[in-house]
């Protein structure tokens, strides 16, 4: 065989084992009393625990940050989103095991298989959200790169001089163009529009240089601005809000008498929707702002109906609240770090605007302080965004894999 | 680019034009895309080629010009930039002040210039020289640290230079043809700058030159003319020297991205969401795949390596900014192309998709080794990983589709029987499918590898006498599943001999298809022996089942002692006649599709029936009581003739194949 070198990794049994390894894994570590009810109970318990760990501790209405309960991360921070994705992966694994167990016992009638298929169809709809979120994260990294130029220029040792201010202004101006572009794509106004109007006033370096003007005609068809964004690998007509609706469509709590898979499938549908919604809310993506309307949330389960209902509902409420907060409503993303980036950028812009040249005393201290703040958030983003992007991919691949390996159908236990 | 490189490029472009261009306008588009890689080289050459080919017709079309300029005219190259002059050795502040003041004057002239500085190479050189002086001055002032006011001024001046350099940089990358004046009378002068992409540029209706197809993608396209590359590199060096490397990388990516996006779009690839792919009818998706594969190769074999090369040259010696810039420029399109692979993998496991997915997998797999030099740096490692990941996903998808075939066979219901016990559509479908799959044996074996026993491991013990490759095991398993399904289907015949005929027919067809292809190698001799003995067994079962009555009626208890009375013999004859009529009536509708098998079965029946019948007749003739008014309806030859007419329902059966569950696919029409 001519090309085999990469095959070693591609066909390793773990990536394509048809649930076999899962089964044995499960058999090894839980001496199951067996029986559907025990399984169901265990599933729901684990599910509830996973969600519970995501709950922020004492939730305070308005102000400051660190309300970390379970893991200590603030809701919608990069770290929190990563834990949310982890929790989803965990739940999905539990679900796979549950289904595999039921099949092994022969306790999965046609109706049950249909439910499994239904969940996988729903999960496939989340793939586009994963792609959009990955692009969104990359977009945020681009913002970070520009913001970091501005911040690090101003934090260079020695006094701040006009050249540095000019350079910082230019970076901030380019950043504002990106933000405007992305906010326009997300369909909201806010900080970016503030920056946009600002740009004309204070960043208005003579951009009407003929070099640009002479090309404007040629390039305007495809690009309207210097740093045009257009880095979505999903098509621009794609709408996060429509996608979320599709994911949540028909998600209804099973009636009491519906046994078997109905409850786990419903639970998975709920958490899938929650994760997709959180991703869309957190990072820029097309038509994001419409998606944030809370009424797109699917019908919520009754609090007492499932052990995992209370944590899920609390999470939904918290996310919805975040979306409605005045200072966040028009943001490019609810991700905490984005918020801080926007705030710090604005603060730095103001500080620069207010600073007379040459800079003295308090003014210079203001600029430096704002720059330091911005530098800090940039550093946090650099550390956090890459792993976040990887994890979004992981969720994506897991969903694809479960489709590819046919875990949505009962074919492997026939005969 | 070397001359033979150019030839290759031209041939490749023309090949691509030929293979991808489905319509005239699309072809024209692609041509234009490639022409835009290098305005003076490719397009010029392309049209020169055409001009040469159609020399007579050229005169009117202004092709004369093209002919003249088939040798690419070098743009007026700026002389190599002066080495930054060593800053005057005297540290006297006043002298530095003078320097800064002079530089300020010079530079202010340039940065306020309302045309591109690089439009005039002398200006460009002078500006670069001034920038070099300024960078040196700033460094010196910084080192001295004594004249803060002057340093601020110089720094401020530097930032203005950098902003202007960034603009020039972008302009040079985005529109190199505007910057470098076109060769006199050359091609570029025919076109106004803005109308580059307009369809109506006078070339739309001319024939497209077609060269011999080349399968060789070992071609690099120079995205910028060499002169521009060196200009751009000069700017990048100044920006990095002045500490503006990150800005430079961002500007580079922003400048290239549009071109890359457009190139991919013009290959007929537009972003499809996974949802769309999921809900697309297979015929449309198949079309998309057919477009995706060559586009994927084009992008990863030509476009991206070319981008890499350009980037490496622009940022030569300026690591890591080149790597940053490269990834930022190509990332989106790489991911978008990959995403389609993921989408197809996740879409459906319908068996007919196997072959297109194999095509996709092979395109990606064959590419992987060549990606290493392109995605070698740590920044693009993630992209490389994405390409491997999609390769794995497609591989898994192939396995999944194979599993699904098995699943479909197993679940194919035994609702309608094939009339006459003929070949069931599922048998045809599966065998032709597997035969076609054998054409991709290598790939299938590759993706199956390491997955031994994943399919109902307990049920199928690996037979040591059977070829034991993963694919062979899978196929043998599928054959077993098919066999079981056929046995189930045979049970719906109310006539057990007809069930045997059905199994025999399908078994014989399977044997035929296996022998006729590489399946034979995979399944092995042992399997074949087993299959043949099955067919023999079914044949015997048929004979016993269908003719047992007849044979027992023909028993006369052996020759010699006249044990049976004539009356009984006559009774036997009547019964035989009745049975024969009955069997012939029923079984003339039955079918044995394979000619040889039909002959064999007939011969076997004839053998036993005819001789027994002749025995009966001779007994009757020798019986004095019966002989007088003996009426023999069928001569032994008649009987033989009747038997020879059995199983001929062929044409009738072929048409009414019953309800095809699997057969109604693209496949049945392709094989």
Tab-separated table of C-alpha atoms in Angstrom, chain A:
chain	number	residue	atom	x	y	z
A	1	UNK	CA	0.000	0.000	0.000
A	2	UNK	CA	1.608	3.212	-1.078
A	3	UNK	CA	0.345	5.653	1.450
A	4	UNK	CA	-0.126	4.302	4.863
A	5	UNK	CA	1.854	6.469	7.167
A	6	UNK	CA	-1.011	8.580	8.376
A	7	UNK	CA	-3.249	5.640	8.681
A	8	UNK	CA	-1.800	4.563	11.913
A	9	UNK	CA	-3.520	7.367	13.662
A	10	UNK	CA	-6.586	7.511	11.513
A	11	UNK	CA	-7.766	4.004	12.004
A	12	UNK	CA	-6.705	3.488	15.514
A	13	UNK	CA	-9.335	1.436	17.210
A	14	UNK	CA	-10.215	4.208	19.576
A	15	UNK	CA	-11.449	6.498	16.860
A	16	UNK	CA	-13.593	3.952	15.209
A	17	UNK	CA	-14.632	1.306	17.557
A	18	UNK	CA	-18.388	1.370	17.205
A	19	UNK	CA	-18.896	1.893	20.826
A	20	UNK	CA	-17.159	-1.304	21.626
A	21	UNK	CA	-14.529	0.259	23.799
A	22	UNK	CA	-17.181	2.250	25.529
A	23	UNK	CA	-19.082	-0.818	26.393
A	24	UNK	CA	-16.118	-2.561	27.834
A	25	UNK	CA	-15.091	0.574	29.618
A	26	UNK	CA	-18.444	0.843	31.190
A	27	UNK	CA	-18.488	-2.788	32.078
A	28	UNK	CA	-15.153	-2.448	33.764
A	29	UNK	CA	-15.746	0.422	35.997
A	30	UNK	CA	-19.328	0.088	36.981
A	31	UNK	CA	-20.515	-3.250	38.157
A	32	UNK	CA	-23.973	-2.519	36.896
A	33	UNK	CA	-26.863	-3.947	38.736
A	34	UNK	CA	-28.156	-3.738	35.190
A	35	UNK	CA	-31.620	-2.718	34.298
A	36	UNK	CA	-32.947	0.245	32.547
A	37	UNK	CA	-33.975	2.158	35.586
A	38	UNK	CA	-30.597	1.995	37.212
A	39	UNK	CA	-29.005	3.206	34.006
A	40	UNK	CA	-31.477	5.989	33.566
A	41	UNK	CA	-31.038	7.127	37.084
A	42	UNK	CA	-27.267	7.107	36.809
A	43	UNK	CA	-27.418	8.986	33.542
A	44	UNK	CA	-29.646	11.690	34.911
A	45	UNK	CA	-27.575	12.001	38.038
A	46	UNK	CA	-24.345	12.438	36.118
A	47	UNK	CA	-26.060	14.813	33.774
A	48	UNK	CA	-27.331	16.945	36.624
A	49	UNK	CA	-23.917	16.934	38.252
A	50	UNK	CA	-22.213	18.077	35.051
A	51	UNK	CA	-24.606	20.963	34.675
A	52	UNK	CA	-24.477	21.802	38.344
A	53	UNK	CA	-20.751	22.288	38.174
A	54	UNK	CA	-21.268	25.029	35.637
A	55	UNK	CA	-23.413	27.110	37.884
A	56	UNK	CA	-21.807	30.269	39.082
A	57	UNK	CA	-21.920	30.538	42.835
A	58	UNK	CA	-23.740	33.413	44.391
A	59	UNK	CA	-25.196	35.322	41.560
A	60	UNK	CA	-25.237	39.020	42.045
A	61	UNK	CA	-27.259	41.240	39.840
A	62	UNK	CA	-25.235	44.123	38.573
A	63	UNK	CA	-21.665	44.798	39.191
A	64	UNK	CA	-18.311	43.249	39.556
A	65	UNK	CA	-16.835	40.026	38.464
A	66	UNK	CA	-15.737	37.118	40.532
A	67	UNK	CA	-18.882	35.197	41.389
A	68	UNK	CA	-17.396	31.785	40.814
A	69	UNK	CA	-19.191	28.953	42.549
A	70	UNK	CA	-18.418	25.557	41.124
A	71	UNK	CA	-15.212	26.040	39.227
A	72	UNK	CA	-14.637	29.632	40.153
A	73	UNK	CA	-14.997	30.964	36.625
A	74	UNK	CA	-17.276	33.766	35.793
A	75	UNK	CA	-20.151	32.814	33.563
A	76	UNK	CA	-19.383	33.319	29.876
A	77	UNK	CA	-15.690	33.691	30.441
A	78	UNK	CA	-13.404	31.718	28.172
A	79	UNK	CA	-12.690	29.294	30.987
A	80	UNK	CA	-16.385	28.851	31.672
A	81	UNK	CA	-17.234	28.185	28.033
A	82	UNK	CA	-14.498	25.629	27.940
A	83	UNK	CA	-15.992	23.890	30.934
A	84	UNK	CA	-19.406	24.052	29.326
A	85	UNK	CA	-18.035	22.303	26.259
A	86	UNK	CA	-16.312	19.757	28.455
A	87	UNK	CA	-19.578	19.104	30.202
A	88	UNK	CA	-21.292	18.609	26.878
A	89	UNK	CA	-18.670	16.126	25.752
A	90	UNK	CA	-19.083	14.281	28.996
A	91	UNK	CA	-22.853	14.182	28.659
A	92	UNK	CA	-22.543	12.939	25.113
A	93	UNK	CA	-20.295	10.118	26.253
A	94	UNK	CA	-22.756	9.198	28.969
A	95	UNK	CA	-25.479	9.185	26.387
A	96	UNK	CA	-23.530	6.907	24.097
A	97	UNK	CA	-22.952	4.496	26.908
A	98	UNK	CA	-26.578	4.630	27.879
A	99	UNK	CA	-27.736	3.866	24.373
A	100	UNK	CA	-25.165	1.126	23.946
A	101	UNK	CA	-26.270	-0.458	27.202
A	102	UNK	CA	-29.883	-0.354	26.211
A	103	UNK	CA	-29.074	-1.963	22.884
A	104	UNK	CA	-27.013	-4.620	24.520
A	105	UNK	CA	-29.893	-5.531	26.726
A	106	UNK	CA	-32.098	-5.557	23.678
A	107	UNK	CA	-34.163	-2.939	25.388
A	108	UNK	CA	-34.259	-0.505	22.527
A	109	UNK	CA	-37.422	-0.837	20.528
A	110	UNK	CA	-37.900	0.841	17.191
A	111	UNK	CA	-39.374	3.881	18.890
A	112	UNK	CA	-36.226	4.205	20.967
A	113	UNK	CA	-33.997	3.965	17.915
A	114	UNK	CA	-36.053	6.666	16.317
A	115	UNK	CA	-35.355	8.917	19.255
A	116	UNK	CA	-31.629	8.276	18.948
A	117	UNK	CA	-31.748	9.180	15.278
A	118	UNK	CA	-33.691	12.288	16.162
A	119	UNK	CA	-31.024	13.417	18.580
A	120	UNK	CA	-28.269	12.884	16.053
A	121	UNK	CA	-30.170	14.868	13.462
A	122	UNK	CA	-30.416	17.646	15.971
A	123	UNK	CA	-26.729	17.383	16.779
A	124	UNK	CA	-25.763	17.710	13.134
A	125	UNK	CA	-27.488	21.068	13.120
A	126	UNK	CA	-25.060	22.182	15.788
A	127	UNK	CA	-22.113	21.577	13.470
A	128	UNK	CA	-22.632	24.853	11.680
A	129	UNK	CA	-22.777	26.612	15.008
A	130	UNK	CA	-19.431	25.046	15.883
A	131	UNK	CA	-17.953	26.284	12.624
A	132	UNK	CA	-19.348	29.746	13.101
A	133	UNK	CA	-18.053	29.815	16.654
A	134	UNK	CA	-14.621	28.729	15.522
A	135	UNK	CA	-14.580	31.572	13.024
A	136	UNK	CA	-15.851	33.884	15.710
A	137	UNK	CA	-13.061	32.894	18.042
A	138	UNK	CA	-10.554	33.470	15.284
A	139	UNK	CA	-12.084	36.846	14.670
A	140	UNK	CA	-11.661	37.728	18.314
A	141	UNK	CA	-8.038	36.700	18.060
A	142	UNK	CA	-7.643	39.167	15.255
A	143	UNK	CA	-9.084	41.881	17.453
A	144	UNK	CA	-6.698	40.832	20.125
A	145	UNK	CA	-3.738	41.120	17.806
A	146	UNK	CA	-4.600	44.681	16.907
A	147	UNK	CA	-5.482	45.667	20.443
A	148	UNK	CA	-2.235	44.212	21.629
A	149	UNK	CA	-0.280	46.323	19.174
A	150	UNK	CA	-1.878	49.435	20.623
A	151	UNK	CA	-1.361	48.361	24.203
A	152	UNK	CA	2.197	47.184	23.875
A	153	UNK	CA	3.258	50.291	21.985
A	154	UNK	CA	2.072	52.465	24.832
A	155	UNK	CA	3.623	50.272	27.455
A	156	UNK	CA	7.098	50.477	25.999
A	157	UNK	CA	9.626	51.774	28.505
A	158	UNK	CA	10.240	55.473	28.482
A	159	UNK	CA	7.781	58.282	28.153
A	160	UNK	CA	4.976	58.118	25.658
A	161	UNK	CA	5.545	60.281	22.642
A	162	UNK	CA	3.541	61.326	19.669
A	163	UNK	CA	4.822	58.547	17.428
A	164	UNK	CA	3.585	55.893	19.815
A	165	UNK	CA	0.238	57.599	20.167
A	166	UNK	CA	-0.091	57.745	16.422
A	167	UNK	CA	0.736	54.092	16.109
A	168	UNK	CA	-1.654	53.118	18.866
A	169	UNK	CA	-4.381	55.216	17.295
A	170	UNK	CA	-3.888	53.519	14.001
A	171	UNK	CA	-4.108	50.048	15.546
A	172	UNK	CA	-7.245	51.081	17.431
A	173	UNK	CA	-8.696	52.518	14.283
A	174	UNK	CA	-8.106	49.300	12.371
A	175	UNK	CA	-9.603	47.425	15.281
A	176	UNK	CA	-12.662	49.620	15.221
A	177	UNK	CA	-13.168	48.862	11.548
A	178	UNK	CA	-13.142	45.168	12.340
A	179	UNK	CA	-15.494	45.617	15.219
A	180	UNK	CA	-17.898	47.621	13.110
A	181	UNK	CA	-17.810	45.020	10.416
A	182	UNK	CA	-18.411	42.175	12.767
A	183	UNK	CA	-21.054	43.973	14.681
A	184	UNK	CA	-22.825	44.751	11.461
A	185	UNK	CA	-22.696	41.062	10.656
A	186	UNK	CA	-24.051	40.235	14.062
A	187	UNK	CA	-26.743	42.790	13.554
A	188	UNK	CA	-26.248	45.101	16.494
A	189	UNK	CA	-24.843	48.509	17.192
A	190	UNK	CA	-23.149	49.409	20.407
A	191	UNK	CA	-19.524	49.893	21.141
A	192	UNK	CA	-18.527	49.341	17.591
A	193	UNK	CA	-20.753	52.052	16.286
A	194	UNK	CA	-19.367	54.271	18.974
A	195	UNK	CA	-15.927	53.438	17.733
A	196	UNK	CA	-16.970	53.956	14.174
A	197	UNK	CA	-18.194	57.448	14.754
A	198	UNK	CA	-15.158	58.015	16.840
A	199	UNK	CA	-12.865	56.914	14.127
A	200	UNK	CA	-14.061	59.607	11.836
A	201	UNK	CA	-13.436	62.195	14.431
A	202	UNK	CA	-10.210	61.305	16.077
A	203	UNK	CA	-8.580	58.581	14.051
A	204	UNK	CA	-9.220	60.430	10.905
A	205	UNK	CA	-5.751	60.177	9.585
A	206	UNK	CA	-5.735	61.330	6.012
A	207	UNK	CA	-6.978	58.075	4.625
A	208	UNK	CA	-8.069	59.805	1.513
A	209	UNK	CA	-4.605	59.356	0.208
A	210	UNK	CA	-4.846	59.057	-3.543
A	211	UNK	CA	-3.158	55.723	-3.468
A	212	UNK	CA	-6.179	54.360	-1.789
A	213	UNK	CA	-8.646	56.473	-3.618
A	214	UNK	CA	-7.451	55.289	-6.964
A	215	UNK	CA	-7.995	51.711	-5.951
A	216	UNK	CA	-11.232	52.249	-4.231
A	217	UNK	CA	-13.104	51.810	-7.441
A	218	UNK	CA	-11.439	48.553	-8.206
A	219	UNK	CA	-11.747	46.962	-4.836
A	220	UNK	CA	-14.944	48.375	-3.499
A	221	UNK	CA	-16.934	45.592	-5.048
A	222	UNK	CA	-15.398	43.133	-2.675
A	223	UNK	CA	-14.051	45.206	0.141
A	224	UNK	CA	-15.410	48.295	1.638
A	225	UNK	CA	-12.769	48.916	4.200
A	226	UNK	CA	-9.125	48.547	4.730
A	227	UNK	CA	-9.387	45.718	7.197
A	228	UNK	CA	-12.511	44.192	5.894
A	229	UNK	CA	-13.479	41.215	7.853
A	230	UNK	CA	-15.021	38.531	5.664
A	231	UNK	CA	-13.380	35.657	7.330
A	232	UNK	CA	-16.401	33.503	7.831
A	233	UNK	CA	-16.078	30.048	6.488
A	234	UNK	CA	-19.809	29.675	6.860
A	235	UNK	CA	-21.670	31.593	4.249
A	236	UNK	CA	-22.750	35.072	5.094
A	237	UNK	CA	-26.375	34.295	4.489
A	238	UNK	CA	-26.187	31.815	7.317
A	239	UNK	CA	-28.077	32.917	10.360
A	240	UNK	CA	-27.162	31.873	13.853
A	241	UNK	CA	-30.630	32.661	15.010
A	242	UNK	CA	-32.317	30.434	12.442
A	243	UNK	CA	-29.877	27.672	13.260
A	244	UNK	CA	-30.604	27.891	16.948
A	245	UNK	CA	-34.282	27.722	16.262
A	246	UNK	CA	-33.724	24.621	14.170
A	247	UNK	CA	-31.735	23.011	16.945
A	248	UNK	CA	-34.432	23.733	19.467
A	249	UNK	CA	-37.331	22.883	17.190
A	250	UNK	CA	-39.661	20.248	18.495
A	251	UNK	CA	-37.770	19.848	21.710
A	252	UNK	CA	-40.484	19.009	24.166
A	253	UNK	CA	-40.407	17.357	27.530
A	254	UNK	CA	-41.548	13.756	27.423
A	255	UNK	CA	-44.732	12.880	29.167
A	256	UNK	CA	-44.541	10.972	32.405
A	257	UNK	CA	-45.460	7.634	30.904
A	258	UNK	CA	-42.795	7.795	28.206
A	259	UNK	CA	-40.091	5.529	29.445
A	260	UNK	CA	-36.806	4.439	27.995
A	261	UNK	CA	-34.841	6.872	25.924
A	262	UNK	CA	-37.329	9.713	25.898
A	263	UNK	CA	-35.867	11.421	28.942
A	264	UNK	CA	-32.164	11.093	28.047
A	265	UNK	CA	-32.815	12.201	24.490
A	266	UNK	CA	-34.679	15.200	25.761
A	267	UNK	CA	-31.894	15.982	28.201
A	268	UNK	CA	-29.310	15.792	25.422
A	269	UNK	CA	-31.431	18.003	23.201
A	270	UNK	CA	-31.667	20.594	25.964
A	271	UNK	CA	-27.955	20.641	26.695
A	272	UNK	CA	-27.127	20.719	22.990
A	273	UNK	CA	-29.316	23.732	22.571
A	274	UNK	CA	-27.845	25.378	25.617
A	275	UNK	CA	-24.301	24.869	24.362
A	276	UNK	CA	-25.110	26.129	20.882
A	277	UNK	CA	-26.885	29.121	22.315
A	278	UNK	CA	-23.999	29.930	24.630
A	279	UNK	CA	-21.495	29.726	21.764
A	280	UNK	CA	-23.547	32.005	19.574
A	281	UNK	CA	-24.020	34.420	22.423
A	282	UNK	CA	-20.370	34.428	23.365
A	283	UNK	CA	-18.549	35.144	20.132
A	284	UNK	CA	-19.315	37.128	16.999
A	285	UNK	CA	-21.138	35.262	14.287
A	286	UNK	CA	-23.586	36.123	11.538
A	287	UNK	CA	-26.996	37.271	12.696
A	288	UNK	CA	-26.021	36.766	16.258
A	289	UNK	CA	-28.058	39.483	17.901
A	290	UNK	CA	-31.400	38.105	16.792
A	291	UNK	CA	-30.349	34.810	18.222
A	292	UNK	CA	-30.026	36.248	21.666
A	293	UNK	CA	-33.734	36.790	22.082
A	294	UNK	CA	-34.662	34.581	24.937
A	295	UNK	CA	-37.856	33.476	23.268
A	296	UNK	CA	-35.819	31.284	20.980
A	297	UNK	CA	-35.179	29.049	23.908
A	298	UNK	CA	-37.145	25.833	23.597
A	299	UNK	CA	-39.876	24.970	26.021
A	300	UNK	CA	-38.241	24.541	29.380
A	301	UNK	CA	-38.701	21.420	31.436
A	302	UNK	CA	-40.626	21.620	34.635
A	303	UNK	CA	-38.228	22.200	37.451
A	304	UNK	CA	-39.213	19.121	39.363
A	305	UNK	CA	-39.541	16.823	36.393
A	306	UNK	CA	-35.883	15.865	36.092
A	307	UNK	CA	-32.978	16.014	38.462
A	308	UNK	CA	-31.064	18.062	35.921
A	309	UNK	CA	-33.847	20.546	35.260
A	310	UNK	CA	-32.992	23.014	38.034
A	311	UNK	CA	-29.348	23.536	37.052
A	312	UNK	CA	-30.297	23.729	33.373
A	313	UNK	CA	-32.964	26.313	34.037
A	314	UNK	CA	-30.654	28.351	36.189
A	315	UNK	CA	-28.041	28.329	33.454
A	316	UNK	CA	-30.573	29.383	30.852
A	317	UNK	CA	-31.769	32.182	33.054
A	318	UNK	CA	-28.274	33.376	33.754
A	319	UNK	CA	-27.372	33.387	30.077
A	320	UNK	CA	-30.546	35.222	29.180
A	321	UNK	CA	-29.828	37.771	31.872
A	322	UNK	CA	-26.353	38.329	30.553
A	323	UNK	CA	-27.772	38.930	27.113
A	324	UNK	CA	-30.167	41.522	28.442
A	325	UNK	CA	-27.677	43.468	30.471
A	326	UNK	CA	-27.574	47.007	29.321
A	327	UNK	CA	-23.845	47.214	28.969
A	328	UNK	CA	-23.713	43.970	27.061
A	329	UNK	CA	-26.737	44.158	24.863
A	330	UNK	CA	-24.941	45.677	21.932
A	331	UNK	CA	-21.691	43.935	22.394
A	332	UNK	CA	-19.993	41.875	19.684
A	333	UNK	CA	-20.097	38.907	21.968
A	334	UNK	CA	-21.099	38.113	25.503
A	335	UNK	CA	-17.756	36.509	26.146
A	336	UNK	CA	-16.442	38.177	29.242
A	337	UNK	CA	-13.067	38.773	27.676
A	338	UNK	CA	-14.666	40.504	24.693
A	339	UNK	CA	-16.524	42.766	27.021
A	340	UNK	CA	-13.342	43.660	28.824
A	341	UNK	CA	-11.573	44.162	25.518
A	342	UNK	CA	-14.268	46.508	24.313
A	343	UNK	CA	-14.297	48.420	27.557
A	344	UNK	CA	-10.535	48.707	27.722
A	345	UNK	CA	-10.308	49.693	24.095
A	346	UNK	CA	-12.836	52.412	24.648
A	347	UNK	CA	-11.088	53.558	27.744
A	348	UNK	CA	-7.759	53.692	26.000
A	349	UNK	CA	-9.271	55.540	23.069
A	350	UNK	CA	-10.749	58.103	25.414
A	351	UNK	CA	-7.504	58.464	27.300
A	352	UNK	CA	-5.607	59.042	24.097
A	353	UNK	CA	-8.163	61.554	22.882
A	354	UNK	CA	-8.039	63.444	26.135
A	355	UNK	CA	-4.285	63.525	26.180
A	356	UNK	CA	-2.649	66.713	25.097
A	357	UNK	CA	0.667	66.425	23.417
A	358	UNK	CA	3.112	66.177	24.985
A	359	UNK	CA	1.787	63.883	27.670
A	360	UNK	CA	2.322	64.820	31.252
A	361	UNK	CA	1.655	63.435	34.653
A	362	UNK	CA	-1.909	62.231	35.202
A	363	UNK	CA	-2.726	62.090	31.529
A	364	UNK	CA	0.169	59.857	30.820
A	365	UNK	CA	-0.711	57.726	33.829
A	366	UNK	CA	-4.277	57.409	32.508
A	367	UNK	CA	-3.092	56.273	29.128
A	368	UNK	CA	-0.681	53.818	30.668
A	369	UNK	CA	-3.281	52.439	32.983
A	370	UNK	CA	-5.725	51.918	30.146
A	371	UNK	CA	-3.006	50.356	28.039
A	372	UNK	CA	-2.029	48.029	30.876
A	373	UNK	CA	-5.634	46.946	31.247
A	374	UNK	CA	-5.876	46.255	27.563
A	375	UNK	CA	-2.573	44.397	27.581
A	376	UNK	CA	-3.823	42.213	30.418
A	377	UNK	CA	-6.987	41.229	28.600
A	378	UNK	CA	-4.982	40.570	25.462
A	379	UNK	CA	-2.682	38.264	27.367
A	380	UNK	CA	-5.653	36.420	28.836
A	381	UNK	CA	-7.124	36.040	25.376
A	382	UNK	CA	-3.922	34.729	23.924
A	383	UNK	CA	-3.836	32.054	26.589
A	384	UNK	CA	-7.487	31.159	26.439
A	385	UNK	CA	-8.735	31.465	22.912
A	386	UNK	CA	-6.610	28.855	21.257
A	387	UNK	CA	-7.619	26.053	23.598
A	388	UNK	CA	-11.190	27.257	23.305
A	389	UNK	CA	-11.035	26.981	19.542
A	390	UNK	CA	-9.572	23.505	19.823
A	391	UNK	CA	-12.352	22.490	22.113
A	392	UNK	CA	-15.021	23.801	19.784
A	393	UNK	CA	-13.396	21.585	17.148
A	394	UNK	CA	-13.465	18.680	19.528
A	395	UNK	CA	-17.192	19.030	20.001
A	396	UNK	CA	-17.562	19.286	16.237
A	397	UNK	CA	-15.536	16.154	15.621
A	398	UNK	CA	-17.362	14.181	18.222
A	399	UNK	CA	-20.676	14.961	16.644
A	400	UNK	CA	-19.340	14.092	13.204
A	401	UNK	CA	-17.785	10.910	14.486
A	402	UNK	CA	-20.940	9.661	16.066
A	403	UNK	CA	-22.653	10.175	12.721
A	404	UNK	CA	-19.872	8.636	10.706
A	405	UNK	CA	-19.579	5.621	12.908
A	406	UNK	CA	-23.266	5.067	12.705
A	407	UNK	CA	-23.864	5.257	16.398
A	408	UNK	CA	-27.219	6.673	15.521
A	409	UNK	CA	-28.395	3.371	14.250
A	410	UNK	CA	-28.777	-0.031	15.738
A	411	UNK	CA	-26.955	-1.847	13.019
A	412	UNK	CA	-24.167	-3.156	15.141
A	413	UNK	CA	-26.140	-5.337	17.391
A	414	UNK	CA	-28.262	-7.122	14.892
A	415	UNK	CA	-27.873	-10.871	14.483
